PDB file of C-alpha atoms in Angstrom:
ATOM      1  CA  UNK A   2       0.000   0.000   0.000  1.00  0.00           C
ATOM      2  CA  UNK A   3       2.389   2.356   0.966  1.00  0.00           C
ATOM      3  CA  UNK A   4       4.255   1.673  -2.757  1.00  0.00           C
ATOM      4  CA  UNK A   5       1.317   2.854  -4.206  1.00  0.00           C
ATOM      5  CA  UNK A   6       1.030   5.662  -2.716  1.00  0.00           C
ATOM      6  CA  UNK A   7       4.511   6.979  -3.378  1.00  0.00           C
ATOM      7  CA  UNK A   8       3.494   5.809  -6.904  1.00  0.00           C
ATOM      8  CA  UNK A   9       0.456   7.854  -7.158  1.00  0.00           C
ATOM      9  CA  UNK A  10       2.172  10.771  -5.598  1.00  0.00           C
ATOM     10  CA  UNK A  11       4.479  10.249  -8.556  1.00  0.00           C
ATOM     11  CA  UNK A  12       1.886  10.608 -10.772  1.00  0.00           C
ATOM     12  CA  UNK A  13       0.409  13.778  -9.711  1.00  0.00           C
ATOM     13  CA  UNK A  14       3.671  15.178  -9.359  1.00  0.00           C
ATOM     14  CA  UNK A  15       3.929  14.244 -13.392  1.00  0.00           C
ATOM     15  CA  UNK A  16       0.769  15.772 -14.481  1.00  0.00           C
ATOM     16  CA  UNK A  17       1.174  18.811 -12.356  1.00  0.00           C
ATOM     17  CA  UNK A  18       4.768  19.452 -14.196  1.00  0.00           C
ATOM     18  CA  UNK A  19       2.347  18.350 -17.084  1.00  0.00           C
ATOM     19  CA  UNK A  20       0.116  21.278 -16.825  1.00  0.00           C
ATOM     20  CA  UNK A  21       2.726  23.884 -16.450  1.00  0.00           C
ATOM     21  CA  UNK A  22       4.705  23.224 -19.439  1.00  0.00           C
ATOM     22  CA  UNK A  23       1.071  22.647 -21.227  1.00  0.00           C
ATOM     23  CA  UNK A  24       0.697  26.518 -20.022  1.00  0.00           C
ATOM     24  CA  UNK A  25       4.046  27.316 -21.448  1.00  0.00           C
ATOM     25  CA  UNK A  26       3.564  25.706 -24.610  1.00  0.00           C
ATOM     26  CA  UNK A  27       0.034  27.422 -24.899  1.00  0.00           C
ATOM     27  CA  UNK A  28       1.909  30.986 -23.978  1.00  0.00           C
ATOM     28  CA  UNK A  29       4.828  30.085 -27.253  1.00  0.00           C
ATOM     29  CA  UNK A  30       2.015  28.885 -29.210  1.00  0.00           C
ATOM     30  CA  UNK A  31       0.216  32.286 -28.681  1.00  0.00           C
ATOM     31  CA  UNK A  32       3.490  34.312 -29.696  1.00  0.00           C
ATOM     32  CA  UNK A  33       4.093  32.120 -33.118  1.00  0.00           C
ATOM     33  CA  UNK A  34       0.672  32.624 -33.916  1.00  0.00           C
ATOM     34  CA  UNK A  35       1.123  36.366 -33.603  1.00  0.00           C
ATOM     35  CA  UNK A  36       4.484  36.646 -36.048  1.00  0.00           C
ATOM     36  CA  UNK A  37       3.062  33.350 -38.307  1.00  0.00           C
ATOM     37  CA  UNK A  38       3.762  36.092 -40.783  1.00  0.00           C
ATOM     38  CA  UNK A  39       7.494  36.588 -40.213  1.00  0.00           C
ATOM     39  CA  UNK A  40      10.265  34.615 -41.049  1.00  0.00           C
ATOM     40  CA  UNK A  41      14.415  34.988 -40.338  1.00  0.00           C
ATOM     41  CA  UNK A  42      15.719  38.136 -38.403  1.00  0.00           C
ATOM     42  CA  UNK A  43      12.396  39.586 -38.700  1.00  0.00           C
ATOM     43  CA  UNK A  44      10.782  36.286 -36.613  1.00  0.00           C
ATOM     44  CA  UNK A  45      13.196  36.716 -33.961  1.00  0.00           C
ATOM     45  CA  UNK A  46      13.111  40.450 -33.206  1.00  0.00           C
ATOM     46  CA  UNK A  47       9.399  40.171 -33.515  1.00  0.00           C
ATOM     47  CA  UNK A  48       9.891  37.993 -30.596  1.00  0.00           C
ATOM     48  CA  UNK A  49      12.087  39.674 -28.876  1.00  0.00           C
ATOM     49  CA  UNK A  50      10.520  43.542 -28.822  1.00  0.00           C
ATOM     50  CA  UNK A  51       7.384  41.827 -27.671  1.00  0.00           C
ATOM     51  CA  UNK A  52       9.032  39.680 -24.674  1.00  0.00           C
ATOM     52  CA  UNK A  53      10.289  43.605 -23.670  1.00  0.00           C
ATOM     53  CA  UNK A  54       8.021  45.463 -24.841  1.00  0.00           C
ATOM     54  CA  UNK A  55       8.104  46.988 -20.915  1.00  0.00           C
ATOM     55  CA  UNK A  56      11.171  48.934 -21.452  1.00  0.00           C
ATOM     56  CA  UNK A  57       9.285  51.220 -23.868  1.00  0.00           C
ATOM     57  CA  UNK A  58       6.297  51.224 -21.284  1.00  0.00           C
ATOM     58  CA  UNK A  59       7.393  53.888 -19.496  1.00  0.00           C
ATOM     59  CA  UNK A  60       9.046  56.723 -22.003  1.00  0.00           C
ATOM     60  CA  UNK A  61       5.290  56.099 -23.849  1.00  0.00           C
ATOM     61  CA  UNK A  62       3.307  56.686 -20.869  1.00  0.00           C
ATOM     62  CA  UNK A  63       5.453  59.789 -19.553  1.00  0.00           C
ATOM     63  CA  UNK A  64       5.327  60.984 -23.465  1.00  0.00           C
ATOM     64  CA  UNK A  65       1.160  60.333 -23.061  1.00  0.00           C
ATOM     65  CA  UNK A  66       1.112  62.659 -20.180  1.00  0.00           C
ATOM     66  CA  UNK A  67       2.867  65.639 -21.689  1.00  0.00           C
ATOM     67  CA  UNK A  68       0.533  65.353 -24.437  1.00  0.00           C
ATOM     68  CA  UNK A  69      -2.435  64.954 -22.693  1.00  0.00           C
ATOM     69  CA  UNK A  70      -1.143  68.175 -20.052  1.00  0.00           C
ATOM     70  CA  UNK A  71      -0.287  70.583 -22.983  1.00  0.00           C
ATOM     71  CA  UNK A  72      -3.737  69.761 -24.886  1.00  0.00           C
ATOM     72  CA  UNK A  73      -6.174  70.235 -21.921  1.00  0.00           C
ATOM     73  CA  UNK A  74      -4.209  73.549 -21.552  1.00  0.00           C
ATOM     74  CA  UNK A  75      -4.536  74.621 -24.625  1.00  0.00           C
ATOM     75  CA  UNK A  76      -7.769  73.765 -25.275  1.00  0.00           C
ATOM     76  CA  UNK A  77      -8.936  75.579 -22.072  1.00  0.00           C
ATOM     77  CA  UNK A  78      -6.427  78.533 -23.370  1.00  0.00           C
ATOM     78  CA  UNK A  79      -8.356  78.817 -26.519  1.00  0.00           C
ATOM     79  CA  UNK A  80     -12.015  78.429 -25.314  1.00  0.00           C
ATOM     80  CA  UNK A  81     -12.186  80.430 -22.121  1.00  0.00           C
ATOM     81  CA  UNK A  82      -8.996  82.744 -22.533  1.00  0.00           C
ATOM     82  CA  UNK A  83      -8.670  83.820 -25.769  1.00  0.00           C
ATOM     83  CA  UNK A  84      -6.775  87.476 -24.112  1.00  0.00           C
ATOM     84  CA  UNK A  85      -4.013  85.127 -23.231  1.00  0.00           C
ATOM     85  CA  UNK A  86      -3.046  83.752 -26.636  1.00  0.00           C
ATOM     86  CA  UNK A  87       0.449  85.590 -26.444  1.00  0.00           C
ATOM     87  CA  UNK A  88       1.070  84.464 -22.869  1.00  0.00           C
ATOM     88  CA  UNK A  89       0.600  81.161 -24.466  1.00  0.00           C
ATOM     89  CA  UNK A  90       2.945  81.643 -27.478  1.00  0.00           C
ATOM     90  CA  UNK A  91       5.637  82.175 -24.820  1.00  0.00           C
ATOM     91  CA  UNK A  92       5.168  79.340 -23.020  1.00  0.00           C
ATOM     92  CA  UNK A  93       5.235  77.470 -26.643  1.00  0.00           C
ATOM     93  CA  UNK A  94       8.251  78.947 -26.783  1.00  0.00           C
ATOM     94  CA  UNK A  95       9.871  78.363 -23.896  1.00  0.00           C
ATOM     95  CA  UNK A  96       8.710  74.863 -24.044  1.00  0.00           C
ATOM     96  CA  UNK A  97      10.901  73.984 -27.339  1.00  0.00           C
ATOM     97  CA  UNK A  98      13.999  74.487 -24.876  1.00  0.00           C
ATOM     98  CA  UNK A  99      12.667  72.277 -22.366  1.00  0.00           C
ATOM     99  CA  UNK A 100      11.556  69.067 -24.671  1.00  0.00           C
ATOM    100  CA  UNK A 101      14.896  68.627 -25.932  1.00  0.00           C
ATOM    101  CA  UNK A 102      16.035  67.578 -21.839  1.00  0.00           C
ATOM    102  CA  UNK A 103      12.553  66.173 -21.817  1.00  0.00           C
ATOM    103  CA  UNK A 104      13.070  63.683 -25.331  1.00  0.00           C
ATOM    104  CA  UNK A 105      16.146  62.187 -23.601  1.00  0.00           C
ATOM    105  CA  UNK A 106      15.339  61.566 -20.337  1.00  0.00           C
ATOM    106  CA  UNK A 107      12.318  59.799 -21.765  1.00  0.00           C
ATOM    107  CA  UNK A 108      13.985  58.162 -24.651  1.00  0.00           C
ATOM    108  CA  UNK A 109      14.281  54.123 -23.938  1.00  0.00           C
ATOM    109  CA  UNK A 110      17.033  53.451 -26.394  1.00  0.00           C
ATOM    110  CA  UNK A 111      20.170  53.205 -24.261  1.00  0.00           C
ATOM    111  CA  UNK A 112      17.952  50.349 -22.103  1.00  0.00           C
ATOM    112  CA  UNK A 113      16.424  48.729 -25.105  1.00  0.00           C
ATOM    113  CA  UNK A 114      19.977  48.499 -26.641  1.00  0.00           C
ATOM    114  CA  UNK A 115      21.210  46.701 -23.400  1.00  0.00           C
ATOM    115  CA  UNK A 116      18.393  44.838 -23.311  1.00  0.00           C
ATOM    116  CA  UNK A 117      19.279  44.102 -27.274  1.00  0.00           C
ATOM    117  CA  UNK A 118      22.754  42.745 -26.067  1.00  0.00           C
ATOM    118  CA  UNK A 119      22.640  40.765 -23.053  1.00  0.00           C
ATOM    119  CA  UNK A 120      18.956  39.065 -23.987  1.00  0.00           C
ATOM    120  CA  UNK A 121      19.905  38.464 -27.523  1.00  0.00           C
ATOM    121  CA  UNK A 122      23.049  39.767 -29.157  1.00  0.00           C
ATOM    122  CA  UNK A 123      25.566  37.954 -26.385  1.00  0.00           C
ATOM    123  CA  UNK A 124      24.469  34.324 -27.377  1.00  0.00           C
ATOM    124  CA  UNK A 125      24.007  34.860 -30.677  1.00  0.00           C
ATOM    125  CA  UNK A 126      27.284  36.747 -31.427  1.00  0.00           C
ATOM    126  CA  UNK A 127      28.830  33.201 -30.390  1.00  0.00           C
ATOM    127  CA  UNK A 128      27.601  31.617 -33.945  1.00  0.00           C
ATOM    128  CA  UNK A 129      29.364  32.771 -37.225  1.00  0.00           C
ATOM    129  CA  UNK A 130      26.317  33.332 -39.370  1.00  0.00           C
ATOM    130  CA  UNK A 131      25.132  35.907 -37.218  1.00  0.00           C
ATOM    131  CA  UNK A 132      28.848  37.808 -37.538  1.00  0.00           C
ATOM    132  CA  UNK A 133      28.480  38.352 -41.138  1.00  0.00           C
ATOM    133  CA  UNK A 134      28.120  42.288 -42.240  1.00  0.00           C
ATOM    134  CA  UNK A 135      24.826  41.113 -44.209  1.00  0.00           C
ATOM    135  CA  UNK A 136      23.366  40.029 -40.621  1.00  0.00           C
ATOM    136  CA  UNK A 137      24.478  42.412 -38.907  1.00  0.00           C
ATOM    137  CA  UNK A 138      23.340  44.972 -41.108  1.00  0.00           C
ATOM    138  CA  UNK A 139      19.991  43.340 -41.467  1.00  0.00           C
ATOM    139  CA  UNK A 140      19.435  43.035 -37.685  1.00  0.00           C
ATOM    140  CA  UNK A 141      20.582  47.434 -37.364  1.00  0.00           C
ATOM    141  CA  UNK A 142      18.088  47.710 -40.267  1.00  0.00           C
ATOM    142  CA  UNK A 143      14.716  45.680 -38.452  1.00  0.00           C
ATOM    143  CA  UNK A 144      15.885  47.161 -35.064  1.00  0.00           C
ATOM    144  CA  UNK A 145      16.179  50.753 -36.641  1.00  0.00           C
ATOM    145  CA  UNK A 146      12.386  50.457 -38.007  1.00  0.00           C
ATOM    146  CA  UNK A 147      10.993  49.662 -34.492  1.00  0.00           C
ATOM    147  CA  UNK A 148      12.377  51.889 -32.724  1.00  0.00           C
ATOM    148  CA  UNK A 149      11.533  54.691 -35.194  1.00  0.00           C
ATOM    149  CA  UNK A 150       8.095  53.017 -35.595  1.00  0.00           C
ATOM    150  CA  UNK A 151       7.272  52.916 -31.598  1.00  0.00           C
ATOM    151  CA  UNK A 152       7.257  56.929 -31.882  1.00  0.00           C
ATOM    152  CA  UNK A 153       4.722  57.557 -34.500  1.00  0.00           C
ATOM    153  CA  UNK A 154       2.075  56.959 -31.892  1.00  0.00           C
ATOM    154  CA  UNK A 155       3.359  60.269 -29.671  1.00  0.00           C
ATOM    155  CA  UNK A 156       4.825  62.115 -32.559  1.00  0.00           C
ATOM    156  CA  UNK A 157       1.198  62.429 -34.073  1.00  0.00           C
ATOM    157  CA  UNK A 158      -0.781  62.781 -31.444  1.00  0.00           C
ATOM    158  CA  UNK A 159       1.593  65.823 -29.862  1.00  0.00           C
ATOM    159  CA  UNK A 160       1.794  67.218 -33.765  1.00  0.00           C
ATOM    160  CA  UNK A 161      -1.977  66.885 -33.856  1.00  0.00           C
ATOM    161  CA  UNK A 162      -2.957  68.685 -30.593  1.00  0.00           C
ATOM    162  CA  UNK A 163      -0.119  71.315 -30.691  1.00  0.00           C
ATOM    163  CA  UNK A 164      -1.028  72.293 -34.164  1.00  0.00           C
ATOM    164  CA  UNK A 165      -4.618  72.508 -33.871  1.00  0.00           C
ATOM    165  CA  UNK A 166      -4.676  74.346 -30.614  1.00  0.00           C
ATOM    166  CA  UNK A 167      -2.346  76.689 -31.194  1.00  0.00           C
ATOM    167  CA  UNK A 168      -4.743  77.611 -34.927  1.00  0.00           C
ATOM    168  CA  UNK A 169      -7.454  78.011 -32.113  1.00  0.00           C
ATOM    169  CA  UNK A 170      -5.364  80.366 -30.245  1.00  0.00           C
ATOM    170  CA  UNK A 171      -5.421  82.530 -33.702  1.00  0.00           C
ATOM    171  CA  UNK A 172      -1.577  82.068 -34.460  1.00  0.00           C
ATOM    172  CA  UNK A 173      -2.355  81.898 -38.420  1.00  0.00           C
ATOM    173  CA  UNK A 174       0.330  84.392 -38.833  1.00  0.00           C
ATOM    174  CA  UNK A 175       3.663  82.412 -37.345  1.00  0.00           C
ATOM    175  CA  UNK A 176       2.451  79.280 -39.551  1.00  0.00           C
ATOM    176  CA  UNK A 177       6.433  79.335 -40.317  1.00  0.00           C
ATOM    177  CA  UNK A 178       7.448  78.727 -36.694  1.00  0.00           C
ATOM    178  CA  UNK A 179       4.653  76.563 -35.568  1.00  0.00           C
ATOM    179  CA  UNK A 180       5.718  74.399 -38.475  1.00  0.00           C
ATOM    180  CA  UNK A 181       9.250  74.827 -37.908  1.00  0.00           C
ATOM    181  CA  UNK A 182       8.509  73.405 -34.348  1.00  0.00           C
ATOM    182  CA  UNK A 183       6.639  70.820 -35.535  1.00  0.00           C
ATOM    183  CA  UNK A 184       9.641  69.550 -37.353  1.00  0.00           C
ATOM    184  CA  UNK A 185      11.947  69.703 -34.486  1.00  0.00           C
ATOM    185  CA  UNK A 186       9.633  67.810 -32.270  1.00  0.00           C
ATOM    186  CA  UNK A 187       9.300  65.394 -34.918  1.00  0.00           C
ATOM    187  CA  UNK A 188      13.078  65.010 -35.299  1.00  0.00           C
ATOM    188  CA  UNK A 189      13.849  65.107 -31.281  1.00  0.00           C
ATOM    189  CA  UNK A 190      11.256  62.027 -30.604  1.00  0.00           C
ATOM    190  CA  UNK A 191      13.063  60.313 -32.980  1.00  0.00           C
ATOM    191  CA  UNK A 192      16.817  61.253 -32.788  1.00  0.00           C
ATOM    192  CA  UNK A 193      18.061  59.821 -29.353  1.00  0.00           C
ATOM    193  CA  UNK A 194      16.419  56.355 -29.837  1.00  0.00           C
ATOM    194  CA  UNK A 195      17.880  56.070 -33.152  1.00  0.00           C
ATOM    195  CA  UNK A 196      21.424  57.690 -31.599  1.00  0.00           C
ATOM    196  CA  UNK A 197      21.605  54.878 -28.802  1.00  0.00           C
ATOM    197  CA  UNK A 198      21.040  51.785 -31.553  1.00  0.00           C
ATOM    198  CA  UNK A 199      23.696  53.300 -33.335  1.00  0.00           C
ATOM    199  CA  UNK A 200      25.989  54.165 -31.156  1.00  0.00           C
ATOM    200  CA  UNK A 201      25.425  50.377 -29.627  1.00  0.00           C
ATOM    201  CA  UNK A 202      26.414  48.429 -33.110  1.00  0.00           C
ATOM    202  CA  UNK A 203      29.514  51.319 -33.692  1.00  0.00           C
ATOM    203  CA  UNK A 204      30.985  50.747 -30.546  1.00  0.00           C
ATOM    204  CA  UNK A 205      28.941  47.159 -29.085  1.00  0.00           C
ATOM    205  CA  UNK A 206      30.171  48.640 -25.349  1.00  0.00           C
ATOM    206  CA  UNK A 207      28.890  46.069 -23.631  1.00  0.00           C
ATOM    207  CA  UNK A 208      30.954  42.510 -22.284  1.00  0.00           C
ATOM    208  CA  UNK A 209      29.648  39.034 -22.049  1.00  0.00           C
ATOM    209  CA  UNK A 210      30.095  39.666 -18.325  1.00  0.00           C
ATOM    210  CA  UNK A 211      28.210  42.595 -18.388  1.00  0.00           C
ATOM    211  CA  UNK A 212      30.793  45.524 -17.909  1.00  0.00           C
ATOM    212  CA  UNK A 213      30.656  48.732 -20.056  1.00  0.00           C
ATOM    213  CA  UNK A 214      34.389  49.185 -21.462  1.00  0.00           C
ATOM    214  CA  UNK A 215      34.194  51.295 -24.648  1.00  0.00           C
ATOM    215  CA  UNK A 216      35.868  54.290 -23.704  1.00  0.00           C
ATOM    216  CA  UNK A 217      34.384  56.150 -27.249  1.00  0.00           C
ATOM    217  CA  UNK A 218      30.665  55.142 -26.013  1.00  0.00           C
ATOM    218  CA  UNK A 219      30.936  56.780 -22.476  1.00  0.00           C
ATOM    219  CA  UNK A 220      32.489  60.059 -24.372  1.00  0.00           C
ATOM    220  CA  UNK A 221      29.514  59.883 -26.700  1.00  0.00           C
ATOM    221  CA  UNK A 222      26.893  59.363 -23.701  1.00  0.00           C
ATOM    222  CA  UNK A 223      27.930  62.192 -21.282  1.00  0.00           C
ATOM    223  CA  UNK A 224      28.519  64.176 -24.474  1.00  0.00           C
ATOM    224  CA  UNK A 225      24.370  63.933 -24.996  1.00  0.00           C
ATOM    225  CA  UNK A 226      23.925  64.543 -22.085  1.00  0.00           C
ATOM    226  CA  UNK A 227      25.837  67.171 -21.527  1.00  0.00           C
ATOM    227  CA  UNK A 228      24.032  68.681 -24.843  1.00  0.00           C
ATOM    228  CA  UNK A 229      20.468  68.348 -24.018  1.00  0.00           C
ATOM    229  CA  UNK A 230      20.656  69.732 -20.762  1.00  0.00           C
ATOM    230  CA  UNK A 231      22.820  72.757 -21.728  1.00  0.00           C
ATOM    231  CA  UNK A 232      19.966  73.515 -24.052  1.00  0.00           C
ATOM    232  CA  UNK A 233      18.093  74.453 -20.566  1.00  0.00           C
ATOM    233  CA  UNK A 234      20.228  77.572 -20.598  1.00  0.00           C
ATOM    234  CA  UNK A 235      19.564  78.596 -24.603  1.00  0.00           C
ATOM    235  CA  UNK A 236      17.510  81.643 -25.029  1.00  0.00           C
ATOM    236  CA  UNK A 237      17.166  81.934 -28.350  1.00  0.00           C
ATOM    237  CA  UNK A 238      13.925  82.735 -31.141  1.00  0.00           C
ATOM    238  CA  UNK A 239      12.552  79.707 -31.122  1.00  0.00           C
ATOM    239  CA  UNK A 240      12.776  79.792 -35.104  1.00  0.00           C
ATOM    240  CA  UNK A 241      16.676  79.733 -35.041  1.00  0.00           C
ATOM    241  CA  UNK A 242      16.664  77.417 -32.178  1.00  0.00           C
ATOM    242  CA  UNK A 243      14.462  74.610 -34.024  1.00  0.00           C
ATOM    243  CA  UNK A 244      16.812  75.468 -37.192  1.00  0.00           C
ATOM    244  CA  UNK A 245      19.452  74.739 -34.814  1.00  0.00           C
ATOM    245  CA  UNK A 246      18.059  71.731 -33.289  1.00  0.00           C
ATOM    246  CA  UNK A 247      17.349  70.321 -37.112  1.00  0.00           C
ATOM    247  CA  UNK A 248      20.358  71.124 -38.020  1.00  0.00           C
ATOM    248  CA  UNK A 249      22.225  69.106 -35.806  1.00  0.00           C
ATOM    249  CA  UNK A 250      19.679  66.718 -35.256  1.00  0.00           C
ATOM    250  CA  UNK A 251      19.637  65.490 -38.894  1.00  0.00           C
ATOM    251  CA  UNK A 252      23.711  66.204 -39.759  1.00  0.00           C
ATOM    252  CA  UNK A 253      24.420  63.379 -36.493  1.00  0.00           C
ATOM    253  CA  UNK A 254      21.957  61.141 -37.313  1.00  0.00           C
ATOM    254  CA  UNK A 255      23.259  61.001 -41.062  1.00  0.00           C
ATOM    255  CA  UNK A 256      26.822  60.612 -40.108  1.00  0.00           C
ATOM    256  CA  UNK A 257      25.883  57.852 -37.331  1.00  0.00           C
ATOM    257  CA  UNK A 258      24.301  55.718 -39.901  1.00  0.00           C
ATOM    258  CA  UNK A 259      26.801  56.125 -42.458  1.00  0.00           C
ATOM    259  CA  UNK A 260      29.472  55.129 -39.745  1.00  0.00           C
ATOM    260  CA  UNK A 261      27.559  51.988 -38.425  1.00  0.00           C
ATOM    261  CA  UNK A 262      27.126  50.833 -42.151  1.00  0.00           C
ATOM    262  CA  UNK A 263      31.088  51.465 -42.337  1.00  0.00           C
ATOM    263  CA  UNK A 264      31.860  49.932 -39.041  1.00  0.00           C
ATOM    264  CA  UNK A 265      29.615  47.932 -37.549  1.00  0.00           C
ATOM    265  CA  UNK A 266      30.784  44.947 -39.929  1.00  0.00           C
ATOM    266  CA  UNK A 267      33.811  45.355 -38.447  1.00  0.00           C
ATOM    267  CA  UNK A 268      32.898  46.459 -34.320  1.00  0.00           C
ATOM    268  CA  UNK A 269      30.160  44.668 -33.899  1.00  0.00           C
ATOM    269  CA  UNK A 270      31.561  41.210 -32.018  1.00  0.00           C
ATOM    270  CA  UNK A 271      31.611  39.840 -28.585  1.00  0.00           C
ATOM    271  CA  UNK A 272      33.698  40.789 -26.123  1.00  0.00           C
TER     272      UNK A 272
END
């Protein structure tokens, strides 16, 4: 009797253990059925911006909040205080200044790139297929199009509601700046994610036992840094500071893709 017992506890141990890989299984089957579309590089990334999805999270839900503060001011600005329309311009104004420190202290890349390395890059660096310049290049290329496609969601809906508030506030006659700001909001959203991916395949910083050693990658980071909060202490027009911001906004994001297409090929490795 006692045999049988142990036997039977046995068994339910089995099924048990049965049941939670059954729940597993159902949770991968879930995730293939999701990407049955996708094949390659473009399979596994799916997979892998879903399972951390969560770092993004959090710079989207601080991103939701400015726009949802500066539309329900606006919107009462325009409706019930119409006398304060330049009082408002100002603030637009002054506000340009600010989002630059506000874009990077949102912006997710420089976790999403570690995340990039240490959940995905630092086993599969170990295989030679996945060294070649043609994977390499075709892994920046998917990555690049997330990243840049997780800020269209925040990038229309503050376009959208600073736009069209600001036409309610009667501002029909600095079209050229509003556009011009427009623009540089556009470009900020966008620029620091990008900047993090590729500074991450220029340099690849990180080691397989998790220590930062690229000295060019720590100059590069406190140099951003160092940038977007000095921009705190610009008083400029806000037309030549959105030039400004454009400017050099678009001429480093050029030269940091050129450089990771040049380089990467060759940086890109575990070390």
């Amino acid at each position: 009797y006692q045999r049988v017992m142990e036997h039977q506890k046995e068994v339910d141990n089995v099924q048990s253990l049965d049941g939670q890989l059954k729940d597993t299984m159902d949770e991968d089957a879930v995730t293939e059925r999701i990407f049955q579309d996708k094949s390659g590089y473009e399979y596994l990334h799916a997979i892998f911006f879903e399972r951390h999805k969560k770092i993004v999270a959090r710079p989207s839900r601080i991103k939701a909040w400015i726009v949802e503060g500066l539309f329900s001011r606006f919107m009462a600005s325009a409706a019930q205080f119409q006398e304060m329309s330049d009082g408002v311009w100002s603030t637009v104004n002054m506000l340009l200044a600010i989002l630059v420190f506000i874009m990077y202290c949102s912006s997710s890349g420089e976790k999403l790139t570690q995340a990039m390395f240490f959940h995905c890059d630092a086993s599969l660096l170990k295989y030679g297929y996945y060294r070649t310049p043609e994977a390499i290049i075709s892994s920046f290329r998917i990555r690049l199009r997330y990243m840049i496609r997780t800020e269209c969601p925040f990038i229309a809906a503050f376009c959208a509601g600073v736009f069209i508030n600001l036409m309610l506030l009667g501002r029909f006659r600095n079209i050229l700046q509003i556009i011009a700001i427009l623009f540089c909001i556009v470009m900020l959203s966008v620029f620091f994610s990008v900047l993090f991916l590729c500074m991450y395949y220029i340099f690849q910083p990180f080691t397989e036992a998790g220590n930062t050693t690229s000295v060019g990658y720590k100059i590069c980071t406190m140099g951003i840094y160092l940038v977007a909060y000095s921009c705190l202490q610009i008083h400029t027009p806000p037309t030549y500071f959105a030039a400004i911001i454009l400017g050099v906004t678009v001429v480093t994001l050029v030269a940091a893709l050129l450089l990771v297409w040049k380089l990467a090929p060759k940086t890109f490795r575990l070390k």
